[in-house]
mmCIF file of C-alpha atoms in Angstrom:
data_model
loop_
_atom_site.group_PDB
_atom_site.id
_atom_site.type_symbol
_atom_site.label_atom_id
_atom_site.label_comp_id
_atom_site.label_asym_id
_atom_site.label_seq_id
_atom_site.Cartn_x
_atom_site.Cartn_y
_atom_site.Cartn_z
ATOM 1 C CA MET U 1 403.231 239.865 344.942
ATOM 2 C CA ASP U 2 403.635 242.468 342.046
ATOM 3 C CA LEU U 3 405.739 239.858 340.131
ATOM 4 C CA PHE U 4 402.849 237.445 340.507
ATOM 5 C CA ARG U 5 400.288 239.785 339.561
ATOM 6 C CA LYS U 6 402.301 240.930 336.387
ATOM 7 C CA THR U 7 402.736 237.083 335.494
ATOM 8 C CA ILE U 8 399.183 236.353 335.606
ATOM 9 C CA ILE U 9 398.100 239.513 333.633
ATOM 10 C CA CYS U 10 400.765 238.458 330.707
ATOM 11 C CA PHE U 11 399.402 234.905 330.904
ATOM 12 C CA LEU U 12 395.707 236.095 330.317
ATOM 13 C CA ILE U 13 396.806 238.303 327.520
ATOM 14 C CA VAL U 14 398.576 235.450 325.858
ATOM 15 C CA ILE U 15 395.546 233.304 326.291
ATOM 16 C CA ALA U 16 393.306 236.058 325.019
ATOM 17 C CA SER U 17 395.607 236.413 321.895
ATOM 18 C CA MET U 18 395.707 232.881 321.176
ATOM 19 C CA PHE U 19 391.884 232.669 321.158
ATOM 20 C CA ASN U 20 391.538 235.671 318.869
ATOM 21 C CA ILE U 21 394.056 233.932 316.559
ATOM 22 C CA MET U 22 392.030 230.922 316.821
ATOM 23 C CA LEU U 23 388.773 232.698 316.025
ATOM 24 C CA ALA U 24 390.181 234.338 313.102
ATOM 25 C CA GLN U 25 391.715 230.803 311.800
ATOM 26 C CA THR U 26 387.983 229.511 312.210
ATOM 27 C CA THR U 27 386.652 232.182 310.281
ATOM 28 C CA ASN U 28 389.325 232.290 307.463
ATOM 29 C CA ALA U 29 389.093 228.514 307.264
ATOM 30 C CA ILE U 30 386.225 229.097 304.797
ATOM 31 C CA ASN U 31 386.899 230.926 301.512
ATOM 32 C CA TRP U 32 383.863 233.211 302.008
ATOM 33 C CA LYS U 33 384.875 235.562 299.017
ATOM 34 C CA GLU U 34 384.738 232.543 296.421
ATOM 35 C CA ASP U 35 381.212 231.459 298.011
ATOM 36 C CA LEU U 36 380.070 235.038 297.734
ATOM 37 C CA LYS U 37 380.983 235.386 294.045
ATOM 38 C CA ILE U 38 379.159 232.004 293.408
ATOM 39 C CA TYR U 39 376.129 232.945 295.415
ATOM 40 C CA LYS U 40 375.657 236.060 293.313
ATOM 41 C CA THR U 41 376.561 234.729 289.742
ATOM 42 C CA SER U 42 374.691 231.687 290.264
ATOM 43 C CA LEU U 43 371.454 233.571 291.539
ATOM 44 C CA GLU U 44 371.647 235.935 288.504
ATOM 45 C CA GLN U 45 372.045 232.763 286.063
ATOM 46 C CA LYS U 46 369.446 230.491 287.735
ATOM 47 C CA HIS U 47 366.600 232.721 289.185
ATOM 48 C CA ILE U 48 364.162 233.681 286.594
ATOM 49 C CA ASP U 49 364.111 237.267 287.788
ATOM 50 C CA ILE U 50 366.378 237.963 290.716
ATOM 51 C CA TYR U 51 365.938 241.656 290.428
ATOM 52 C CA HIS U 52 361.910 241.865 290.543
ATOM 53 C CA SER U 53 361.750 243.508 293.758
ATOM 54 C CA ILE U 54 365.251 244.843 294.661
ATOM 55 C CA THR U 55 367.244 246.789 292.221
ATOM 56 C CA LYS U 56 370.709 245.420 291.074
ATOM 57 C CA GLU U 57 372.237 248.500 292.456
ATOM 58 C CA ASP U 58 370.849 247.971 295.752
ATOM 59 C CA PHE U 59 371.532 244.213 295.984
ATOM 60 C CA LEU U 60 375.247 244.727 294.812
ATOM 61 C CA GLU U 61 375.884 247.369 297.430
ATOM 62 C CA GLU U 62 374.762 245.293 300.143
ATOM 63 C CA TRP U 63 376.671 242.328 298.576
ATOM 64 C CA PHE U 64 379.807 244.477 298.378
ATOM 65 C CA LYS U 65 379.427 245.304 302.276
ATOM 66 C CA ILE U 66 379.615 241.688 302.944
ATOM 67 C CA TYR U 67 382.254 240.747 300.559
ATOM 68 C CA ASN U 68 384.601 243.579 301.711
ATOM 69 C CA ASN U 69 384.280 242.701 305.610
ATOM 70 C CA VAL U 70 384.482 238.847 305.489
ATOM 71 C CA GLU U 71 387.683 239.006 307.515
ATOM 72 C CA SER U 72 386.235 240.829 310.243
ATOM 73 C CA LEU U 73 383.218 238.465 310.805
ATOM 74 C CA SER U 74 382.453 235.189 312.035
ATOM 75 C CA ASP U 75 381.005 232.533 309.863
ATOM 76 C CA PHE U 76 377.532 232.635 311.324
ATOM 77 C CA GLU U 77 377.609 236.641 311.130
ATOM 78 C CA ILE U 78 378.396 236.255 307.402
ATOM 79 C CA ILE U 79 375.464 233.731 307.038
ATOM 80 C CA LEU U 80 373.008 236.104 308.874
ATOM 81 C CA LYS U 81 373.973 238.957 306.909
ATOM 82 C CA LEU U 82 373.378 236.751 303.560
ATOM 83 C CA MET U 83 370.028 235.881 304.992
ATOM 84 C CA ARG U 84 369.237 239.561 305.315
ATOM 85 C CA LEU U 85 370.262 240.231 301.636
ATOM 86 C CA THR U 86 368.230 237.134 300.457
ATOM 87 C CA ARG U 87 365.279 238.305 302.085
ATOM 88 C CA ARG U 88 365.303 241.513 300.015
ATOM 89 C CA ILE U 89 364.812 239.486 296.969
ATOM 90 C CA ASN U 90 361.359 239.097 298.282
ATOM 91 C CA ASP U 91 360.687 235.653 297.212
ATOM 92 C CA GLY U 92 359.767 232.758 299.776
ATOM 93 C CA HIS U 93 361.459 230.283 297.477
ATOM 94 C CA THR U 94 364.793 231.999 297.304
ATOM 95 C CA SER U 95 366.605 231.456 300.572
ATOM 96 C CA VAL U 96 369.559 230.615 302.575
ATOM 97 C CA SER U 97 368.859 227.360 303.880
ATOM 98 C CA LEU U 98 370.470 226.123 307.093
ATOM 99 C CA ARG U 99 370.085 222.450 306.524
ATOM 100 C CA ASN U 100 373.823 221.758 305.867
ATOM 101 C CA MET U 101 374.817 223.733 308.940
ATOM 102 C CA SER U 102 375.876 222.289 312.354
ATOM 103 C CA THR U 103 373.232 224.201 314.463
ATOM 104 C CA HIS U 104 371.558 223.278 317.652
ATOM 105 C CA ARG U 105 368.161 223.998 318.976
ATOM 106 C CA PHE U 106 366.064 224.501 321.877
ATOM 107 C CA PRO U 107 363.796 221.720 322.810
ATOM 108 C CA PHE U 108 360.024 223.296 322.160
ATOM 109 C CA GLU U 109 358.101 224.403 319.242
ATOM 110 C CA ILE U 110 355.646 227.313 319.207
ATOM 111 C CA GLU U 111 352.652 228.686 317.419
ATOM 112 C CA TRP U 112 351.053 232.041 317.057
ATOM 113 C CA ILE U 113 347.618 231.776 318.443
ATOM 114 C CA GLU U 114 345.306 234.798 319.467
ATOM 115 C CA ASN U 115 348.237 237.066 319.333
ATOM 116 C CA LYS U 116 350.472 234.865 321.585
ATOM 117 C CA TRP U 117 353.092 232.386 321.097
ATOM 118 C CA TYR U 118 351.920 229.084 322.428
ATOM 119 C CA VAL U 119 354.401 226.175 323.088
ATOM 120 C CA VAL U 120 352.772 223.187 321.231
ATOM 121 C CA LYS U 121 355.618 220.484 321.391
ATOM 122 C CA THR U 122 358.436 219.942 323.974
ATOM 123 C CA LEU U 123 360.447 217.108 325.678
ATOM 124 C CA ASN U 124 358.421 214.816 327.916
ATOM 125 C CA LYS U 125 360.533 216.101 330.870
ATOM 126 C CA ASN U 126 359.369 219.618 330.154
ATOM 127 C CA LYS U 127 355.864 219.107 329.766
ATOM 128 C CA GLN U 128 354.865 221.553 332.213
ATOM 129 C CA ILE U 129 355.452 224.335 329.776
ATOM 130 C CA LEU U 130 352.904 222.697 327.001
ATOM 131 C CA LYS U 131 350.196 225.128 326.206
ATOM 132 C CA THR U 132 351.890 227.891 328.092
ATOM 133 C CA THR U 133 352.857 231.217 326.413
ATOM 134 C CA LEU U 134 356.448 232.130 325.732
ATOM 135 C CA GLU U 135 357.034 235.559 327.398
ATOM 136 C CA SER U 136 360.660 236.361 327.295
ATOM 137 C CA ILE U 137 364.447 234.944 326.686
ATOM 138 C CA ASN U 138 366.981 235.875 329.130
ATOM 139 C CA GLY U 139 364.793 238.577 330.338
ATOM 140 C CA ILE U 140 364.101 240.103 326.730
ATOM 141 C CA PRO U 141 360.467 240.410 325.974
ATOM 142 C CA ILE U 142 359.276 238.242 323.341
ATOM 143 C CA ASP U 143 358.221 240.865 320.945
ATOM 144 C CA THR U 144 361.663 242.335 321.039
ATOM 145 C CA VAL U 145 363.030 238.810 320.365
ATOM 146 C CA THR U 146 360.530 238.041 317.377
ATOM 147 C CA GLN U 147 361.065 241.544 315.822
ATOM 148 C CA LYS U 148 364.709 240.709 315.357
ATOM 149 C CA ILE U 149 364.253 237.160 314.299
ATOM 150 C CA SER U 150 361.524 238.364 311.793
ATOM 151 C CA GLU U 151 364.145 240.341 309.940
ATOM 152 C CA ILE U 152 366.370 237.375 309.142
ATOM 153 C CA ALA U 153 363.820 234.387 308.737
ATOM 154 C CA GLN U 154 363.931 232.787 305.410
ATOM 155 C CA PHE U 155 361.179 231.236 303.310
ATOM 156 C CA VAL U 156 359.008 234.318 303.850
ATOM 157 C CA GLU U 157 356.634 235.330 301.067
ATOM 158 C CA ASN U 158 354.017 237.154 302.802
ATOM 159 C CA GLU U 159 352.888 238.354 306.332
ATOM 160 C CA TYR U 160 351.459 235.164 307.185
ATOM 161 C CA SER U 161 354.590 232.787 306.425
ATOM 162 C CA LEU U 162 356.590 235.370 308.292
ATOM 163 C CA LYS U 163 354.825 234.511 311.705
ATOM 164 C CA ASP U 164 355.223 230.809 310.873
ATOM 165 C CA ARG U 165 358.960 231.142 310.022
ATOM 166 C CA THR U 166 359.566 233.489 312.699
ATOM 167 C CA GLY U 167 358.466 230.851 315.284
ATOM 168 C CA ARG U 168 360.711 228.324 313.776
ATOM 169 C CA TYR U 169 363.929 230.305 313.659
ATOM 170 C CA LEU U 170 363.368 231.355 317.235
ATOM 171 C CA THR U 171 364.523 228.104 318.600
ATOM 172 C CA ILE U 172 367.931 227.739 316.792
ATOM 173 C CA SER U 173 370.549 228.986 319.408
ATOM 174 C CA GLU U 174 373.142 230.347 316.772
ATOM 175 C CA VAL U 175 370.685 232.419 315.479
ATOM 176 C CA LEU U 176 369.493 233.864 318.884
ATOM 177 C CA PHE U 177 373.179 234.074 319.940
ATOM 178 C CA HIS U 178 374.576 236.095 316.778
ATOM 179 C CA LEU U 179 371.590 238.308 317.178
ATOM 180 C CA ASN U 180 372.921 239.266 320.557
ATOM 181 C CA LEU U 181 369.559 237.806 322.112
ATOM 182 C CA ILE U 182 371.222 235.093 324.322
ATOM 183 C CA ASP U 183 374.917 235.054 325.854
ATOM 184 C CA ALA U 184 375.872 231.493 325.206
ATOM 185 C CA THR U 185 374.917 229.151 322.326
ATOM 186 C CA ASN U 186 374.259 226.148 324.619
ATOM 187 C CA LYS U 187 371.553 227.402 327.126
ATOM 188 C CA ALA U 188 369.242 230.161 327.914
ATOM 189 C CA THR U 189 366.415 231.157 330.328
ATOM 190 C CA PHE U 190 363.045 231.081 329.112
ATOM 191 C CA SER U 191 359.708 232.450 330.702
ATOM 192 C CA PHE U 192 356.573 230.818 330.073
ATOM 193 C CA ARG U 193 353.079 231.890 331.554
ATOM 194 C CA LYS U 194 350.543 229.334 332.384
ATOM 195 C CA ASN U 195 346.607 229.668 331.774
ATOM 196 C CA ASN U 196 346.305 230.546 335.330
ATOM 197 C CA ASN U 197 348.990 233.429 335.001
ATOM 198 C CA GLU U 198 351.656 231.656 336.944
ATOM 199 C CA LEU U 199 355.131 232.386 335.518
ATOM 200 C CA ILE U 200 357.751 229.520 334.784
ATOM 201 C CA ASN U 201 361.406 230.368 334.472
ATOM 202 C CA LEU U 202 363.110 227.654 332.987
ATOM 203 C CA GLU U 203 366.694 227.245 331.902
ATOM 204 C CA LEU U 204 367.051 224.993 328.727
ATOM 205 C CA ASN U 205 369.877 223.502 327.351
ATOM 206 C CA THR U 206 370.224 223.078 323.490
ATOM 207 C CA ILE U 207 370.239 219.922 321.594
ATOM 208 C CA THR U 208 370.894 218.774 318.007
ATOM 209 C CA ASN U 209 368.024 218.241 315.627
ATOM 210 C CA ASP U 210 368.751 214.590 315.558
ATOM 211 C CA ILE U 211 368.176 214.325 319.271
ATOM 212 C CA TRP U 212 365.119 216.450 318.973
ATOM 213 C CA GLU U 213 363.638 214.148 316.166
ATOM 214 C CA ASN U 214 364.201 210.995 318.215
ATOM 215 C CA SER U 215 363.353 212.104 321.766
ATOM 216 C CA ASN U 216 359.972 211.309 323.533
ATOM 217 C CA LEU U 217 357.958 214.441 323.151
ATOM 218 C CA SER U 218 354.730 215.864 324.526
ATOM 219 C CA MET U 219 352.846 217.649 321.958
ATOM 220 C CA VAL U 220 349.362 219.196 321.386
ATOM 221 C CA THR U 221 347.108 217.093 319.180
ATOM 222 C CA LEU U 222 344.039 218.944 318.069
ATOM 223 C CA THR U 223 341.186 216.510 317.062
ATOM 224 C CA VAL U 224 337.544 216.388 316.631
ATOM 225 C CA PRO U 225 335.748 213.058 317.793
ATOM 226 C CA GLU U 226 334.007 212.517 314.346
ATOM 227 C CA ILE U 227 337.367 212.102 312.825
ATOM 228 C CA THR U 228 339.635 208.982 313.748
ATOM 229 C CA ILE U 229 343.147 208.537 312.339
ATOM 230 C CA PRO U 230 345.002 205.307 312.997
ATOM 231 C CA ASN U 231 348.290 205.582 314.586
ATOM 232 C CA ASN U 232 350.058 203.365 312.113
ATOM 233 C CA ILE U 233 349.324 205.048 308.837
ATOM 234 C CA ASN U 234 351.432 207.577 306.791
ATOM 235 C CA ARG U 235 349.957 211.063 307.565
ATOM 236 C CA ASP U 236 351.252 212.628 304.617
ATOM 237 C CA LEU U 237 348.383 211.426 302.500
ATOM 238 C CA LEU U 238 345.202 209.463 303.828
ATOM 239 C CA PHE U 239 341.584 209.449 303.908
ATOM 240 C CA THR U 240 338.963 208.451 306.276
ATOM 241 C CA SER U 241 335.419 208.547 307.332
ATOM 242 C CA ILE U 242 333.687 211.300 309.276
ATOM 243 C CA SER U 243 331.139 209.721 311.646
ATOM 244 C CA ASP U 244 327.390 210.460 311.055
ATOM 245 C CA THR U 245 328.068 212.178 307.811
ATOM 246 C CA LYS U 246 328.272 211.217 304.096
ATOM 247 C CA ALA U 247 331.440 213.121 304.024
ATOM 248 C CA VAL U 248 335.393 212.031 303.734
ATOM 249 C CA TYR U 249 338.155 213.611 305.316
ATOM 250 C CA ILE U 250 341.292 213.716 303.272
ATOM 251 C CA ASN U 251 344.610 214.594 305.045
ATOM 252 C CA PHE U 252 347.058 216.151 302.501
ATOM 253 C CA GLU U 253 350.358 216.890 304.459
ATOM 254 C CA GLY U 254 352.883 215.908 301.715
ATOM 255 C CA TYR U 255 353.178 215.143 298.175
ATOM 256 C CA PRO U 256 353.809 211.469 297.284
ATOM 257 C CA THR U 257 354.988 210.482 293.694
ATOM 258 C CA PHE U 258 352.900 210.914 290.691
ATOM 259 C CA GLU U 259 352.235 206.957 290.556
ATOM 260 C CA GLU U 260 351.382 207.071 294.226
ATOM 261 C CA MET U 261 348.802 209.698 293.894
ATOM 262 C CA GLN U 262 347.189 207.817 291.038
ATOM 263 C CA VAL U 263 346.903 204.721 293.251
ATOM 264 C CA PHE U 264 345.465 206.707 295.971
ATOM 265 C CA GLY U 265 343.154 208.568 293.599
ATOM 266 C CA GLU U 266 341.707 205.189 292.666
ATOM 267 C CA GLN U 267 341.260 203.996 296.157
ATOM 268 C CA LEU U 268 339.489 207.331 297.216
ATOM 269 C CA ILE U 269 337.013 207.091 294.191
ATOM 270 C CA SER U 270 336.306 203.312 295.098
ATOM 271 C CA TYR U 271 335.158 204.549 298.524
ATOM 272 C CA ILE U 272 333.406 207.637 297.430
ATOM 273 C CA GLN U 273 331.283 205.648 295.137
ATOM 274 C CA GLU U 274 330.773 202.910 297.425
ATOM 275 C CA ASN U 275 329.492 205.089 300.483
ATOM 276 C CA LYS U 276 327.921 207.645 297.856
ATOM 277 C CA THR U 277 329.947 210.500 299.655
ATOM 278 C CA LYS U 278 328.534 214.112 299.309
ATOM 279 C CA GLN U 279 331.014 216.253 300.968
ATOM 280 C CA VAL U 280 334.910 216.402 300.806
ATOM 281 C CA ILE U 281 337.508 217.846 303.088
ATOM 282 C CA ILE U 282 340.851 218.443 301.635
ATOM 283 C CA ASP U 283 343.184 219.354 304.769
ATOM 284 C CA MET U 284 346.157 221.221 303.408
ATOM 285 C CA ARG U 285 346.994 223.110 306.773
ATOM 286 C CA GLU U 286 350.257 221.391 307.270
ATOM 287 C CA ASN U 287 351.465 220.882 303.692
ATOM 288 C CA GLY U 288 354.492 222.846 303.018
ATOM 289 C CA GLY U 289 354.679 222.064 299.332
ATOM 290 C CA GLY U 290 355.915 219.653 296.767
ATOM 291 C CA ASP U 291 354.977 218.963 293.124
ATOM 292 C CA LEU U 292 352.000 220.948 291.899
ATOM 293 C CA TYR U 293 351.322 218.602 289.021
ATOM 294 C CA VAL U 294 350.782 215.715 291.427
ATOM 295 C CA GLY U 295 348.226 217.539 293.343
ATOM 296 C CA THR U 296 346.311 217.858 290.071
ATOM 297 C CA VAL U 297 346.018 214.259 289.877
ATOM 298 C CA LEU U 298 343.889 214.369 293.211
ATOM 299 C CA ALA U 299 341.618 217.024 291.529
ATOM 300 C CA TYR U 300 341.337 214.738 288.482
ATOM 301 C CA ALA U 301 340.145 211.617 290.566
ATOM 302 C CA LEU U 302 337.729 213.678 292.579
ATOM 303 C CA ASN U 303 336.062 214.841 289.314
ATOM 304 C CA LEU U 304 335.144 211.369 288.496
ATOM 305 C CA ALA U 305 332.684 211.211 291.542
ATOM 306 C CA ASP U 306 329.178 212.285 290.782
ATOM 307 C CA SER U 307 327.614 211.557 294.159
ATOM 308 C CA ILE U 308 329.602 214.667 295.594
ATOM 309 C CA ASP U 309 327.713 217.875 295.979
ATOM 310 C CA TRP U 310 329.426 219.875 293.556
ATOM 311 C CA LYS U 311 327.869 223.054 294.399
ATOM 312 C CA ASN U 312 328.413 223.325 298.117
ATOM 313 C CA GLY U 313 330.205 220.275 299.208
ATOM 314 C CA VAL U 314 333.900 220.631 298.465
ATOM 315 C CA PHE U 315 336.178 222.327 301.296
ATOM 316 C CA VAL U 316 339.894 222.780 301.412
ATOM 317 C CA LEU U 317 341.566 223.769 304.679
ATOM 318 C CA THR U 318 344.427 226.241 304.701
ATOM 319 C CA SER U 319 346.637 227.928 307.277
ATOM 320 C CA HIS U 320 349.672 229.905 307.456
ATOM 321 C CA LYS U 321 351.903 226.817 307.259
ATOM 322 C CA THR U 322 350.124 226.141 303.535
ATOM 323 C CA PHE U 323 352.985 226.879 301.318
ATOM 324 C CA SER U 324 354.559 226.685 297.711
ATOM 325 C CA ALA U 325 352.668 224.011 295.620
ATOM 326 C CA ALA U 326 350.107 223.485 298.417
ATOM 327 C CA THR U 327 348.857 227.065 298.012
ATOM 328 C CA SER U 328 348.934 226.572 294.190
ATOM 329 C CA ASN U 329 346.922 223.395 294.404
ATOM 330 C CA ALA U 330 344.390 225.079 296.805
ATOM 331 C CA ALA U 331 343.830 227.906 294.482
ATOM 332 C CA LEU U 332 343.358 225.303 291.658
ATOM 333 C CA PHE U 333 341.051 222.967 293.762
ATOM 334 C CA LYS U 334 338.888 226.330 294.327
ATOM 335 C CA GLN U 335 338.672 226.652 290.504
ATOM 336 C CA LEU U 336 338.536 222.980 289.335
ATOM 337 C CA LEU U 337 336.366 221.496 292.209
ATOM 338 C CA ASN U 338 334.384 224.498 292.992
ATOM 339 C CA ALA U 339 335.859 224.153 296.644
ATOM 340 C CA LYS U 340 335.402 226.675 299.370
ATOM 341 C CA VAL U 341 338.712 227.480 301.115
ATOM 342 C CA ILE U 342 338.438 227.475 305.072
ATOM 343 C CA GLY U 343 340.677 228.564 307.737
ATOM 344 C CA GLN U 344 343.582 230.661 307.717
ATOM 345 C CA PRO U 345 345.326 232.793 304.676
ATOM 346 C CA THR U 346 348.195 230.795 303.151
ATOM 347 C CA GLY U 347 351.929 231.424 303.858
ATOM 348 C CA SER U 348 352.508 231.809 300.074
ATOM 349 C CA ASN U 349 351.034 233.609 297.255
ATOM 350 C CA PRO U 350 349.148 231.687 294.309
ATOM 351 C CA ASN U 351 350.742 234.435 292.046
ATOM 352 C CA GLY U 352 354.429 234.249 292.651
ATOM 353 C CA TYR U 353 357.988 232.994 292.026
ATOM 354 C CA GLN U 354 357.956 229.086 292.645
ATOM 355 C CA ASP U 355 359.454 225.951 291.740
ATOM 356 C CA MET U 356 362.353 225.798 293.789
ATOM 357 C CA ASP U 357 365.793 224.309 293.112
ATOM 358 C CA SER U 358 369.122 224.876 294.877
ATOM 359 C CA PHE U 359 372.749 224.953 294.717
ATOM 360 C CA ILE U 360 375.570 224.449 297.428
ATOM 361 C CA LEU U 361 378.377 226.890 297.902
ATOM 362 C CA PRO U 362 381.561 224.927 297.796
ATOM 363 C CA ASN U 363 383.360 226.031 300.672
ATOM 364 C CA SER U 364 380.782 226.908 303.382
ATOM 365 C CA LYS U 365 378.599 224.003 302.005
ATOM 366 C CA LEU U 366 375.592 226.675 302.422
ATOM 367 C CA VAL U 367 372.457 225.669 300.650
ATOM 368 C CA ILE U 368 371.066 228.199 298.496
ATOM 369 C CA THR U 369 367.491 227.860 297.023
ATOM 370 C CA TYR U 370 365.691 230.018 294.256
ATOM 371 C CA SER U 371 362.750 230.071 292.030
ATOM 372 C CA LYS U 372 362.681 228.900 288.552
ATOM 373 C CA ARG U 373 359.063 229.708 287.381
ATOM 374 C CA LEU U 374 356.424 232.541 287.773
ATOM 375 C CA PHE U 375 352.950 231.099 288.469
ATOM 376 C CA ARG U 376 349.700 233.216 288.095
ATOM 377 C CA LEU U 377 346.664 231.196 289.650
ATOM 378 C CA SER U 378 344.789 234.031 291.376
ATOM 379 C CA ASN U 379 343.471 237.625 290.345
ATOM 380 C CA GLN U 380 344.646 238.834 293.425
ATOM 381 C CA VAL U 381 348.300 239.926 293.017
ATOM 382 C CA ASN U 382 351.110 239.631 295.708
ATOM 383 C CA THR U 383 348.763 238.271 298.340
ATOM 384 C CA ALA U 384 348.120 235.047 300.312
ATOM 385 C CA LEU U 385 345.029 232.737 298.962
ATOM 386 C CA GLN U 386 342.291 234.138 301.112
ATOM 387 C CA PRO U 387 339.815 231.922 302.834
ATOM 388 C CA ASP U 388 336.154 232.060 301.855
ATOM 389 C CA ILE U 389 335.536 231.529 305.510
ATOM 390 C CA ILE U 390 338.260 232.537 307.961
ATOM 391 C CA ILE U 391 338.509 230.301 310.956
ATOM 392 C CA ASN U 392 341.444 230.675 313.483
ATOM 393 C CA GLN U 393 342.324 228.241 316.222
ATOM 394 C CA LYS U 394 340.994 229.250 319.498
ATOM 395 C CA LYS U 395 342.843 229.319 322.648
ATOM 396 C CA SER U 396 340.061 227.915 324.756
ATOM 397 C CA ASP U 397 339.973 225.073 322.144
ATOM 398 C CA LEU U 398 343.768 224.433 322.259
ATOM 399 C CA VAL U 399 343.438 223.954 325.990
ATOM 400 C CA ASN U 400 341.076 221.155 325.530
ATOM 401 C CA ASN U 401 342.886 219.820 322.430
ATOM 402 C CA ILE U 402 340.001 220.755 320.012
ATOM 403 C CA ASP U 403 340.454 221.396 316.276
ATOM 404 C CA THR U 404 338.504 224.695 316.024
ATOM 405 C CA VAL U 405 338.528 224.811 312.263
ATOM 406 C CA LEU U 406 337.065 221.288 311.825
ATOM 407 C CA ARG U 407 334.832 221.727 314.842
ATOM 408 C CA VAL U 408 333.112 224.755 313.076
ATOM 409 C CA LEU U 409 333.092 223.217 309.647
ATOM 410 C CA LEU U 410 331.286 220.154 310.783
ATOM 411 C CA ASN U 411 329.058 221.959 312.799
ATOM 412 C CA ARG U 412 327.801 223.317 309.419
ATOM 413 C CA PHE U 413 327.102 219.865 308.050
#
């Protein structure tokens, strides 16, 4: 019996040793030292002003800590440390992007509404958690989880984009695992609280982003009855009437090409002139950015319409998701179109480092983004574009699929 036990122990030791060797080989398969040198040198050469917030001495001190310890770190641990360092550059367009990494996600999305994280999208089979609040992950309170996530979240420019990005990174299983928030990369137990205070404990398995994007999803769709958007139309850029008003609603979620915006502007002006439109709502709440100069084509087109109430009739809707060129265009619309900004503060600053470009680290294939320009479009330094009228989504309206911002604004017409 003693011989048998000794044999088992020796076998387990051999297996453990083999596992450690395999893990080390996996880590050492990537030449991280070369990648780290390229990361530092390229940012210094390409960024307009990499040391505008962090001193070169502090940057290099943290960089050397990573560089000198790569052999003892797993690949994703190195990535997380690079994410922390890149956050210290304090620039929402300078980041470590995970888009080339093979990551997995938990099948839901959350948004910050009335100081709680609400599930706004999930798989059809899990639709019972839609509109619930996320309370904990593997028994760890959500506040603890989000605090850790917020320290490494990328594309953060102010306190508002920090909330939005934290919610997005929270569903990435590799991030949760390497922050010691879950004990496996393929599953975890989540606690959700329903509106009636009932708690749902649900073990969820991870899926790839491709599977998520091609799955049948249940989601919260916020609307108002006065605005109808056909299902078979590209939501990135469209306009439609608002019933019982002399107003037009423009949904500006994404940037087209310069030529496409010109065509859109011509169609929009024809509609405005034909219908003698007086009010214009430009909805940029879901717009994460694009080409700032394409957005100015829309302003040029609208400026040709004499029927618009240019004193009180132009409104731009913004949210914490309004970022980059979308923030810049919202600020310009305020100046060029005398627009009133309605909704939430933007996720980026109209004064700041923008015009994003990127390079790829040759060994890890990690994508690094950086800023090429410095824009100054507001008198307020280092802050979001603040709305003239702040309107937040209400929990009570969320339950009933009502768009609080549009509801409040249209009640003013």
